[in-house]
CSV table of C-alpha atoms and ligand atoms in Angstrom, one decimal:
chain,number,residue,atom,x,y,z
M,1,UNK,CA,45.4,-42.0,-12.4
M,2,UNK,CA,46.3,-43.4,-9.1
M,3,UNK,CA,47.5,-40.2,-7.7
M,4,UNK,CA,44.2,-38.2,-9.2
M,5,UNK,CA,41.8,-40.6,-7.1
M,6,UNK,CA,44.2,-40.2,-4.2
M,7,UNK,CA,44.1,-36.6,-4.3
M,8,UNK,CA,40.0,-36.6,-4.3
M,9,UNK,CA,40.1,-38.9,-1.4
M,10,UNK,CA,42.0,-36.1,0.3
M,11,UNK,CA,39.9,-33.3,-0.7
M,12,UNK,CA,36.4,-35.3,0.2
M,13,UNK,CA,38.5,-36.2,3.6
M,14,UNK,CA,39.2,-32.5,4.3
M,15,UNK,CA,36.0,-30.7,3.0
M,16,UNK,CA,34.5,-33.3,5.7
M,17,UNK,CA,36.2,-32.3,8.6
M,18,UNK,CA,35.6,-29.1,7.9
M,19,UNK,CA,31.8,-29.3,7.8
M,20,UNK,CA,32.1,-31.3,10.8
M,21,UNK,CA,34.8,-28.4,12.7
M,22,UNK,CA,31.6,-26.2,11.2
M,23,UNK,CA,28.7,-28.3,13.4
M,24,UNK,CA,30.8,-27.9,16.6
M,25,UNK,CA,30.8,-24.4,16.8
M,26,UNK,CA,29.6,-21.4,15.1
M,27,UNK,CA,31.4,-20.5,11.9
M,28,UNK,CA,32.9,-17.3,12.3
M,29,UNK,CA,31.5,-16.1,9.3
M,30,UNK,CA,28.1,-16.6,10.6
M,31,UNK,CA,26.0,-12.7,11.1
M,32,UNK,CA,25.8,-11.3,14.3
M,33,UNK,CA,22.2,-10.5,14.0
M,34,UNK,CA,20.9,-7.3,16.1
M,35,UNK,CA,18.5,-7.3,18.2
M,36,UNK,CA,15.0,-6.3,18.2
M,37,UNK,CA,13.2,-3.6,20.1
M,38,UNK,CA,10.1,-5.6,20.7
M,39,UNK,CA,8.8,-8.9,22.7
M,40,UNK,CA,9.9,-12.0,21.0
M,41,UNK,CA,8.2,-13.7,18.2
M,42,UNK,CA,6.5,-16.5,19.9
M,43,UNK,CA,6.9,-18.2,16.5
M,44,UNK,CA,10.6,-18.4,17.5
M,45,UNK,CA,13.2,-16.9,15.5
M,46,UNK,CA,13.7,-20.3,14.0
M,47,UNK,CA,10.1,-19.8,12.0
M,48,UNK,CA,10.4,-16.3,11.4
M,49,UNK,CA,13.6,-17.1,9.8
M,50,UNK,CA,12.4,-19.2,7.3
M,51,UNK,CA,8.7,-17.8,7.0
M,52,UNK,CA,8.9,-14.4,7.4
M,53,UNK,CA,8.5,-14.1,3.4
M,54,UNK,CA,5.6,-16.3,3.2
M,55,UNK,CA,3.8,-14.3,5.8
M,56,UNK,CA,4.1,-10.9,4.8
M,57,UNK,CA,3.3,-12.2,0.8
M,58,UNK,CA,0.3,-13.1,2.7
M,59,UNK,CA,-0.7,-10.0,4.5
M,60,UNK,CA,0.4,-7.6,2.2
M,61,UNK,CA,-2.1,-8.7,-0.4
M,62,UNK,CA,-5.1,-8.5,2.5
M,63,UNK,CA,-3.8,-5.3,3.3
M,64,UNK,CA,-3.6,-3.9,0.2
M,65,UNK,CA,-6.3,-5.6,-2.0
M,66,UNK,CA,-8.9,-5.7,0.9
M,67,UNK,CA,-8.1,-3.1,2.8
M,68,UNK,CA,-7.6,-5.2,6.4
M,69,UNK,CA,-5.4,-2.6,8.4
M,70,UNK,CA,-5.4,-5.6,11.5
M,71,UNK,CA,-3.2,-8.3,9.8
M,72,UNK,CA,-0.4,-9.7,12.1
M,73,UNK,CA,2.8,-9.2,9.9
M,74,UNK,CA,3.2,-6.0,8.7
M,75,UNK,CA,7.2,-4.6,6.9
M,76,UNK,CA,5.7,-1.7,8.5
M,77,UNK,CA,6.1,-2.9,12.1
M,78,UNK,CA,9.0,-4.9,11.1
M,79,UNK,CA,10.8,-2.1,10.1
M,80,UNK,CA,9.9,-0.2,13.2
M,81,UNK,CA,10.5,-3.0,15.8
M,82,UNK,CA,13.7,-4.3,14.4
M,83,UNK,CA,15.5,-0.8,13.6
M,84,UNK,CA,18.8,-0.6,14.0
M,85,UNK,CA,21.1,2.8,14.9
M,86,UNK,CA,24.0,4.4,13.0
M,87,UNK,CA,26.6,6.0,14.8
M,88,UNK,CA,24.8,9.7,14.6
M,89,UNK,CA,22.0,7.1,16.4
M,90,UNK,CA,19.5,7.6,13.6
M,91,UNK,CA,18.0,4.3,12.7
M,92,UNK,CA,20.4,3.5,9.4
M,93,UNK,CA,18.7,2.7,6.1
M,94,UNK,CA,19.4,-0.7,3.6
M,95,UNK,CA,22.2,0.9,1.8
M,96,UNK,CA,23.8,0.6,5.1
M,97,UNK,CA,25.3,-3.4,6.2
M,98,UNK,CA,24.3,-3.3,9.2
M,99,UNK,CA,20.4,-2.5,8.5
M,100,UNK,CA,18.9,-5.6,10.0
M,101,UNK,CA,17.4,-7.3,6.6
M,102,UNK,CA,21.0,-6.7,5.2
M,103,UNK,CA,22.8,-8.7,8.2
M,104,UNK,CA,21.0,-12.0,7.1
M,105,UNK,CA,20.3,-11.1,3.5
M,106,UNK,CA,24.0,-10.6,2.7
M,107,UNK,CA,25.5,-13.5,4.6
M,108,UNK,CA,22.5,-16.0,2.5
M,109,UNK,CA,23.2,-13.5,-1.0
M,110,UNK,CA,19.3,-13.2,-1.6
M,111,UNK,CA,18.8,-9.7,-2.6
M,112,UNK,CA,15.5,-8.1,-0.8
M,113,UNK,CA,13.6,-6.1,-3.3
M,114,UNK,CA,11.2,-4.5,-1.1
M,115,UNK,CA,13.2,-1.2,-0.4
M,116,UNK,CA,12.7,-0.7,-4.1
M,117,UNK,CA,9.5,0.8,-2.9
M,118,UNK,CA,9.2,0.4,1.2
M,119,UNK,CA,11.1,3.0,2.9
M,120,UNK,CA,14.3,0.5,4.8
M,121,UNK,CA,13.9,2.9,7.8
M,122,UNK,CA,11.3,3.3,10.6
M,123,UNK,CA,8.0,5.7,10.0
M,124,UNK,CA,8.4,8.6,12.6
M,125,UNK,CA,5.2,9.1,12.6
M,126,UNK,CA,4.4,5.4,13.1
M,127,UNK,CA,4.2,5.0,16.9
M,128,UNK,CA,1.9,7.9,16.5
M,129,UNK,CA,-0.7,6.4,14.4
M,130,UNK,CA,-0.4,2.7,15.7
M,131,UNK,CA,-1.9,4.4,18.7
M,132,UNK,CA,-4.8,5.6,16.7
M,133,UNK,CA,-5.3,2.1,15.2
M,134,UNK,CA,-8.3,0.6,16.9
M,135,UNK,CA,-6.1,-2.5,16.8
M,136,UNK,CA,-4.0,-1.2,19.5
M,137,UNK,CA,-7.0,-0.3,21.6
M,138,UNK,CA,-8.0,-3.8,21.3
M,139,UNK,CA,-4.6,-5.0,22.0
M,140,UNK,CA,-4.4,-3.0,25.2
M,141,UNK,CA,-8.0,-3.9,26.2
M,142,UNK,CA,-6.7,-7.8,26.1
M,143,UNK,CA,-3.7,-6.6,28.6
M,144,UNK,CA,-5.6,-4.8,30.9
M,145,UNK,CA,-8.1,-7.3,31.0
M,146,UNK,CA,-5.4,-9.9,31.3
M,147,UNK,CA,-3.8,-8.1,33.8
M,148,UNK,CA,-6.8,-8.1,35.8
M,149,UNK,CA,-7.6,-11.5,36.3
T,1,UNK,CA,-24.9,2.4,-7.8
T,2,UNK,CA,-24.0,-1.2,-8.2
T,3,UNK,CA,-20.4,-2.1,-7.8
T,4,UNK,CA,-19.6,-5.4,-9.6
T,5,UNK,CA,-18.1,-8.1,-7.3
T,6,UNK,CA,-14.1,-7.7,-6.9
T,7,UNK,CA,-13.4,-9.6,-9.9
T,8,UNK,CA,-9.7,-10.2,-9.2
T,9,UNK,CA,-8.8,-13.9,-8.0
T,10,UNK,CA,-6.2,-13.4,-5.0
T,11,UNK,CA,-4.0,-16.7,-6.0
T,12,UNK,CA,-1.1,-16.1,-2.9
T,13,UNK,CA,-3.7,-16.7,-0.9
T,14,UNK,CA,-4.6,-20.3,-1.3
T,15,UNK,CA,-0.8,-21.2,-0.7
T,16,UNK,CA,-0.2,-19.7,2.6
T,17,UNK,CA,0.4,-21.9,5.6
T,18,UNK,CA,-2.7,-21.2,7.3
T,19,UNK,CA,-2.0,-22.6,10.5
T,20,UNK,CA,-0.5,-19.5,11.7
T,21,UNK,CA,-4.6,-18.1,11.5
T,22,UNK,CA,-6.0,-21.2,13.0
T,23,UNK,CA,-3.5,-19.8,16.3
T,24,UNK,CA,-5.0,-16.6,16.6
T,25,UNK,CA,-8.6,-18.7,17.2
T,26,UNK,CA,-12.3,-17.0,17.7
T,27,UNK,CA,-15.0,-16.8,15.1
T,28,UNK,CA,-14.3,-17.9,11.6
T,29,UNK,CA,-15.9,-15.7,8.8
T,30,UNK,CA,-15.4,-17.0,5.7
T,31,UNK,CA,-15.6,-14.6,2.3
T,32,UNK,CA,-15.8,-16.3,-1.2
T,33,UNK,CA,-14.0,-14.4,-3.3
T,34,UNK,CA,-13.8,-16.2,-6.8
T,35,UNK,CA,-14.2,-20.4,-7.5
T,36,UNK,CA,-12.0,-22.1,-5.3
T,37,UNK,CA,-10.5,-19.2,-3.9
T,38,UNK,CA,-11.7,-18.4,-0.6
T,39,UNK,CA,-10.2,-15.9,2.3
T,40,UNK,CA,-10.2,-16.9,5.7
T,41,UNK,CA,-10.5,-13.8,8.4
T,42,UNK,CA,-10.8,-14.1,11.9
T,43,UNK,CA,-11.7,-12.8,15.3
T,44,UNK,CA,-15.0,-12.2,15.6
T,45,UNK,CA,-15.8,-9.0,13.3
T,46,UNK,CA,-14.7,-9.1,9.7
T,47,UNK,CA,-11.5,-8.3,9.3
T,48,UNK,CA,-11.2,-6.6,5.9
T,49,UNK,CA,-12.3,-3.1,6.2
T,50,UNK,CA,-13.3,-2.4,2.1
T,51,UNK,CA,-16.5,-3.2,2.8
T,52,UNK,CA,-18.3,-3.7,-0.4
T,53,UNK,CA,-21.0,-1.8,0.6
T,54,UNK,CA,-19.7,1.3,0.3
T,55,UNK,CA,-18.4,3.0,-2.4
T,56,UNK,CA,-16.3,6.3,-1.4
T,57,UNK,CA,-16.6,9.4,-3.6
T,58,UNK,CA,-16.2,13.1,-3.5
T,59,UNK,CA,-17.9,16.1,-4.3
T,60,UNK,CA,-16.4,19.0,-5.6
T,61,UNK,CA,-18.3,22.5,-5.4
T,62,UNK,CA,-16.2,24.5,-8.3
T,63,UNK,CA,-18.1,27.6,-7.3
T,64,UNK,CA,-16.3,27.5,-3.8
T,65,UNK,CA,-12.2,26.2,-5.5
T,66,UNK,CA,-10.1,29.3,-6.4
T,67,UNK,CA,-7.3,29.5,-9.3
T,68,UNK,CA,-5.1,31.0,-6.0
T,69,UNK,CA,-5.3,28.2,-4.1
T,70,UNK,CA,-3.4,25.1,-3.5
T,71,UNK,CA,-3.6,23.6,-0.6
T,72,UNK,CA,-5.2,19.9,-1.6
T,73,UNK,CA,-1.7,19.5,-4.4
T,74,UNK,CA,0.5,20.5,-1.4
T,75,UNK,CA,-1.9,18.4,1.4
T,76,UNK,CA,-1.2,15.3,-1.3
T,77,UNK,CA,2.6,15.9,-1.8
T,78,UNK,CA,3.3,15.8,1.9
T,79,UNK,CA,0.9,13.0,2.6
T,80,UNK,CA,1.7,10.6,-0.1
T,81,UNK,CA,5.6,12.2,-0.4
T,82,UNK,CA,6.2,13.0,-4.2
T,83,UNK,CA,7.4,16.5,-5.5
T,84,UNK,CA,6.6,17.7,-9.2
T,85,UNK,CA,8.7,20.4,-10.6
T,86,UNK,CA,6.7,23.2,-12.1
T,87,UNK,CA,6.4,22.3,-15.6
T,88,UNK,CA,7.6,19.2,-15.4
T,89,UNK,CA,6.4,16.6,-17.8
T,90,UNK,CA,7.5,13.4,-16.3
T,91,UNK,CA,7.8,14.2,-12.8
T,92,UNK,CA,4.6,12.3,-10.7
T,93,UNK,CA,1.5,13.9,-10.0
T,94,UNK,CA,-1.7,13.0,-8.3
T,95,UNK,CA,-3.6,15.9,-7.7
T,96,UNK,CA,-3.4,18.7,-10.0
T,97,UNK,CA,-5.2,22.2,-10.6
T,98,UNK,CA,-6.6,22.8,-13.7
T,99,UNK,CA,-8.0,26.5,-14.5
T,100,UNK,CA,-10.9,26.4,-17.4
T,101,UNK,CA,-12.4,28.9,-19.1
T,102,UNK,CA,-15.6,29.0,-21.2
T,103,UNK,CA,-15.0,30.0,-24.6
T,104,UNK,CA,-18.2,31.6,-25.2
T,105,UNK,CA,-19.0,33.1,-21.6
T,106,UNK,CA,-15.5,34.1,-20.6
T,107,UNK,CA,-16.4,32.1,-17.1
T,108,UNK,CA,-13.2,31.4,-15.5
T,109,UNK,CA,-13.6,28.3,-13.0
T,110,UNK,CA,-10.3,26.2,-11.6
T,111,UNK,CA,-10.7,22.9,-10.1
T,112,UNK,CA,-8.6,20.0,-8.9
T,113,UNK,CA,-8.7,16.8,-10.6
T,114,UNK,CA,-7.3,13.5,-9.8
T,115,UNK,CA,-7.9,9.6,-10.1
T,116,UNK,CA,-11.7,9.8,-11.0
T,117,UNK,CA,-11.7,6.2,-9.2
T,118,UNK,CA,-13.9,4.9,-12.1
T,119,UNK,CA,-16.6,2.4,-11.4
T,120,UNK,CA,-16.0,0.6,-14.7
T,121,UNK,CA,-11.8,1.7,-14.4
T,122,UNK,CA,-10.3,1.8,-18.4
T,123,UNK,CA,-7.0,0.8,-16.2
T,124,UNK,CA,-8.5,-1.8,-14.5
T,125,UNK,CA,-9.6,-2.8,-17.9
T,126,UNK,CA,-6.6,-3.2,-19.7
T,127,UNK,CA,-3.6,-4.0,-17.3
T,128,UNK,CA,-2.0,-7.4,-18.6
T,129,UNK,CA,-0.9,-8.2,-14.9
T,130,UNK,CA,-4.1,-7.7,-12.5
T,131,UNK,CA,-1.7,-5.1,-11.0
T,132,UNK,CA,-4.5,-2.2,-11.6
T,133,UNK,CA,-7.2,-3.5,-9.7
T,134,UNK,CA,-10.7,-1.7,-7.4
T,135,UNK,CA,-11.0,-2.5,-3.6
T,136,UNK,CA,-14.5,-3.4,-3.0
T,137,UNK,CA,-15.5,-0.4,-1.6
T,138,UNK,CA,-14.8,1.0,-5.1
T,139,UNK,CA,-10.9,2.4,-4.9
T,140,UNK,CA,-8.8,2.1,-7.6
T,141,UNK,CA,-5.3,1.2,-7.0
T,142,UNK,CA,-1.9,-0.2,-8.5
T,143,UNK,CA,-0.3,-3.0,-6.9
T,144,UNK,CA,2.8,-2.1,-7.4
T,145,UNK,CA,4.3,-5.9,-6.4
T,146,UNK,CA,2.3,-6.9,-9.4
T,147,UNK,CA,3.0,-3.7,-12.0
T,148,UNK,CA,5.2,-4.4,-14.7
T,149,UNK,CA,5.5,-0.6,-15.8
T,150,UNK,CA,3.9,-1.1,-19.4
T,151,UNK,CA,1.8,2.0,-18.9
T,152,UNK,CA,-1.0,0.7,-21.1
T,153,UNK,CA,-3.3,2.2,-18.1
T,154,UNK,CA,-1.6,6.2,-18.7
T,155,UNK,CA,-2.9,5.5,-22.2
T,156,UNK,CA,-6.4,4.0,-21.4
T,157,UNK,CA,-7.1,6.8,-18.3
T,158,UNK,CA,-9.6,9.5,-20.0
T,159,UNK,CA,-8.2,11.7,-17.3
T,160,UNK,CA,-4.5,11.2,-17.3
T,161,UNK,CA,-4.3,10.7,-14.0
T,162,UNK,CA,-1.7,8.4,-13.7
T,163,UNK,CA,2.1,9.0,-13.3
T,164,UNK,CA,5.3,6.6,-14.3
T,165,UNK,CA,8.3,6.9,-11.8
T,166,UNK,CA,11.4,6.7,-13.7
T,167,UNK,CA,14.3,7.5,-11.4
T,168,UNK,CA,15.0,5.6,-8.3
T,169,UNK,CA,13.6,6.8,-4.5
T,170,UNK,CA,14.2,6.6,-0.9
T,171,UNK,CA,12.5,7.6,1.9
T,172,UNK,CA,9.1,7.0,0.5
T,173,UNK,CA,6.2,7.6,3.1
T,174,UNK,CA,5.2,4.0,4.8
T,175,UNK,CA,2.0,4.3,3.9
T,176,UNK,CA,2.5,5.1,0.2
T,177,UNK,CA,5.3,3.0,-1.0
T,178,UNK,CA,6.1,3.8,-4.6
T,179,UNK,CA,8.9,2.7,-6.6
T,180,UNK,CA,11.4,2.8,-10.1
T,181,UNK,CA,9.5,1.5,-13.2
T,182,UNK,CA,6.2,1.0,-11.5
T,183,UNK,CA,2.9,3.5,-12.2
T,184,UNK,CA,1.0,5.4,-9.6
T,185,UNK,CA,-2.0,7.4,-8.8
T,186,UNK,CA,-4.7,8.8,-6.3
T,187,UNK,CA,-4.9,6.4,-3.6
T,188,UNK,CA,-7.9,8.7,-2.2
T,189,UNK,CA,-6.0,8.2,1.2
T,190,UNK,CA,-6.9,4.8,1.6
T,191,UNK,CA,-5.0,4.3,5.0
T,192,UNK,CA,-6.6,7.8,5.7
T,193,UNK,CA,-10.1,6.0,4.6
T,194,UNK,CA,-9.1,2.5,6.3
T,195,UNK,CA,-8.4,3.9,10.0
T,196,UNK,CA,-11.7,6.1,9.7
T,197,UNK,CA,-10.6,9.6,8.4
T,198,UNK,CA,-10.8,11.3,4.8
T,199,UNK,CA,-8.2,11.9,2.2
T,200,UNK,CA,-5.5,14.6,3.1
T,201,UNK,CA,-6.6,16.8,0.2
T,202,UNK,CA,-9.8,17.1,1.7
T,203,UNK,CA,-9.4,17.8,5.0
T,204,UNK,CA,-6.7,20.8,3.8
T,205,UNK,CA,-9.4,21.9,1.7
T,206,UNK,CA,-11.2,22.2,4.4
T,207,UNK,CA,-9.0,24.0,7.0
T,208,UNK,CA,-6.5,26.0,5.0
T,209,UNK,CA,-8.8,25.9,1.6
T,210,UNK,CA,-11.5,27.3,0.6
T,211,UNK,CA,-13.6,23.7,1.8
T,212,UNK,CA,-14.7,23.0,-1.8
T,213,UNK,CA,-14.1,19.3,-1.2
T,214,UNK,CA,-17.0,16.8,0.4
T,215,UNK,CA,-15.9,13.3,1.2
T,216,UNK,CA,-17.9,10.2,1.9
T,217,UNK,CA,-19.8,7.0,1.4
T,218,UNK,CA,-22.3,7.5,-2.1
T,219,UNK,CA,-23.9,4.6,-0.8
T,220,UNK,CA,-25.2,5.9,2.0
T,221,UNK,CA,-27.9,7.7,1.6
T,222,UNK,CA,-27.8,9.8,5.6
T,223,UNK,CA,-23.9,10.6,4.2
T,224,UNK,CA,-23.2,14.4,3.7
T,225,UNK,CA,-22.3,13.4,0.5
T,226,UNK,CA,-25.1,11.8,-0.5
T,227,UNK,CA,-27.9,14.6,1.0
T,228,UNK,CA,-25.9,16.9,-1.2
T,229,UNK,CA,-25.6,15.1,-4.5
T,230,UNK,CA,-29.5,14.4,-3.9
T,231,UNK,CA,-29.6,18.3,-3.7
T,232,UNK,CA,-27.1,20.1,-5.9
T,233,UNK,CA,-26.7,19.1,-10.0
T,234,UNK,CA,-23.0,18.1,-10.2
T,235,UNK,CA,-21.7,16.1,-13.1
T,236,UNK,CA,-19.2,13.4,-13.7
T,237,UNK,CA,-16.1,14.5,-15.8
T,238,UNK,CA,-16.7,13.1,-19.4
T,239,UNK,CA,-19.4,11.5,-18.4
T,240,UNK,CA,-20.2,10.9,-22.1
T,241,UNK,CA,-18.0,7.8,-21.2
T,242,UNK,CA,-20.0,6.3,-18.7
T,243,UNK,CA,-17.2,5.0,-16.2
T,244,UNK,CA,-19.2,6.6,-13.5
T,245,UNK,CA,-16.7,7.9,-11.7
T,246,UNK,CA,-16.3,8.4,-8.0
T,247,UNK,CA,-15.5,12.0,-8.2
T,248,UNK,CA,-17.9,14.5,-8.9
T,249,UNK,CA,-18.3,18.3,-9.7
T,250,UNK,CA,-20.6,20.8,-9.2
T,251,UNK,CA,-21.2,24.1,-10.9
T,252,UNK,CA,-19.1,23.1,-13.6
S,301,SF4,S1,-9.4,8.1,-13.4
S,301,SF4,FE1,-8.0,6.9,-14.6
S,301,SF4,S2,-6.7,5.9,-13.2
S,301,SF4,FE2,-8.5,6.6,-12.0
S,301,SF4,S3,-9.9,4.8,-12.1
S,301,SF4,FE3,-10.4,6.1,-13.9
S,301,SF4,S4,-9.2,5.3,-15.6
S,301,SF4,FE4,-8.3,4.5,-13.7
S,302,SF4,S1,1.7,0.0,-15.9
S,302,SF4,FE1,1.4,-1.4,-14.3
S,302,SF4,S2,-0.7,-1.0,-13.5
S,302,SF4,FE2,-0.5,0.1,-15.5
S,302,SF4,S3,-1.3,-1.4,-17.0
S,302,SF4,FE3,0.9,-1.8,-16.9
S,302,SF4,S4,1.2,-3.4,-15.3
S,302,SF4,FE4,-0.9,-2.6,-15.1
């Protein structure tokens, strides 16, 4: 009995040091995530990380229930902004595991259902119509004007 | 035509961290959409873009739509990205061409028929899970987060204007996701309608066509739409039913 309670001392002591040889430095398991086309979030990546879900839940149900084409998150943009290339230098799609939502997503094992329906890889045609979008106008409107003052 | 308030209670709304939409500051307009559910928009103008005083519609002159042509069904395929095979019972469809003839008369007429986008929606009616629901400005739609692939809206639609998708897809269109077990049907374009235009079908009807399709607001009474349906007789399809559907047909 002795030798079982010394044994889980020695486990507890070992798993600890590990953790703490974890904190120190990066675990070399840890993804190397990609990086995005874009500006940064001004959120930080630390928000995004953990809210990303909430927000796009959010926007996806005034998109789609009330039509509002000018939310702030959109998979759509996502998609678009945080693309990332094969070796042929086409943007890959989910099935690949280095399509950004995969890098994360694998490493935490929380399957993403949205490609069930979304398409994983950037609309060509998206730049395109974003630049019909009277959003964008706006947008740009706010930079010039900004850029003016 | 009176559209009955959106009648579907948005519940992920209430429990989003708002603070993100306090950030983005201005004018606050605030919409009631059901007790204790209320939506928050910001920036000056409204935000949403189904305004609830329009409802969108079409007119079909069947006089003008030939049995040769099929440029609205291929306008749809590309634009919304699904392929039926010719024949095919289960593969989706949208838009279709259907060729009548009068028993008695021998007049021939062909016409396209779609989602009829119902005022008073059977699917709407009888979908367990809220996921068939109308926009305010009278479009039906699936929301395919919500859609449970039970079908009881195939069987309720007079018009069978709604497909199942049975087999798995990539490379949907972004703005027509559609997905494995979940049901689908006309959208009438609505990110066409949302960023000002008119549903694909429509504006192929018009250009490679034979323009027997008239798009618009049935609310408004200075739309083209509405100076024609003041004008012509046109009918709703089974109108014995009184759904009042969006669609209508003239010369039938
Ligand atoms: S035509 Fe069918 S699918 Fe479209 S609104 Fe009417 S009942 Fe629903
Ligand atoms: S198939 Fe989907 S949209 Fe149709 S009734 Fe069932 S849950 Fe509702």
């Amino acid at each position: 009995m002795k030798r079982l309670f010394a044994t889980f001392l020695l486990l507890i002591g070992l798993i600890g040091s590990m953790a703490q040889a974890g904190e120190d430095a990066t675990s070399s398991l840890y993804p190397v995530i990609p990086k995005a086309a874009g500006a940064p979030h001004p959120e930080g990546n630390d928000f995004m990380r953990i809210n990303h879900k909430n927000l796009l839940k959010h926007d996806r149900d005034l998109t789609m229930r009330l039509g509002d084409r000018e939310v702030k998150y959109s998979l759509k943009e996502c998609i678009a902004c945080h693309a990332v290339n094969g070796p042929d230098a086409q943007p890959v799609s989910v099935k690949s595991e280095k399509h950004f939502c995969r890098v994360c997503h694998d490493y935490a094992a929380v399957k993403v259902d949205c490609f069930q329906c979304h398409n994983s890889k950037p609309d060509p045609d998206l730049v395109k119509q974003l630049t019909m979008l009277p959003v964008k106008d706006r947008e740009l409107a706010e930079y010039l004007e900004g850029a003016s003052q | 035509m009176k559209l009955p308030a959106l009648n579907t209670p948005l519940r992920d709304l209430s429990e989003v961290d708002r603070r993100e939409f306090f950030k983005a500051g201005g004018a606050v307009a605030t919409v009631a959409l059901s007790s204790g559910v209320t939506l928050m928009a910001f920036g000056g103008e409204a935000s949403a873009n189904a305004d609830p005083g329009k409802r969108w519609g079409m007119l079909i002159d069947v006089n003008k739509c030939t049995s040769d042509c099929n440029a609205c069904v291929t306008a749809c395929s590309k634009e919304n990205g699904w392929s039926a095979e010719e024949g095919s019972e289960t593969d989706a469809q949208w838009i279709r061409k259907v060729d009548l003839t009068h028993k008695q008369t021998g007049r021939e007429v062909s016409l396209p028929m779609m989602c009829q986008h119902c005022e008073d929606a059977p699917c709407v009616d009888v979908c367990p899970t809220e996921a068939s629901f109308k926009r305010p400005d009278g479009i039906v739609l699936v929301d395919k987060h919500a859609c449970i692939g039970c079908r009881f809206c195939m069987m309720a639609c007079p018009y069978k204007a709604r497909s199942f998708i049975h087999e798995p897809l990539t490379d949907q269109k972004s703005n027509a996701p559609r997905g494995q077990g979940t049901v689908e049907s006309c959208t009438l374009c609505v990110h066409r309608v949302d960023a000002g235009g008119q549903p694909a079908c429509v504006d192929a009807c018009g250009t490679t066509g034979n323009g027997a399709m008239l798009f618009g607001d049935l609310n408004d009474p200075e739309s083209d739409i509405s100076k024609a349906l003041k004008k012509f007789n046109s009918i709703g399809l089974r109108d014995d039913l009184r759904l009042n559907p969006g669609v209508r047909y003239s010369n039938l």
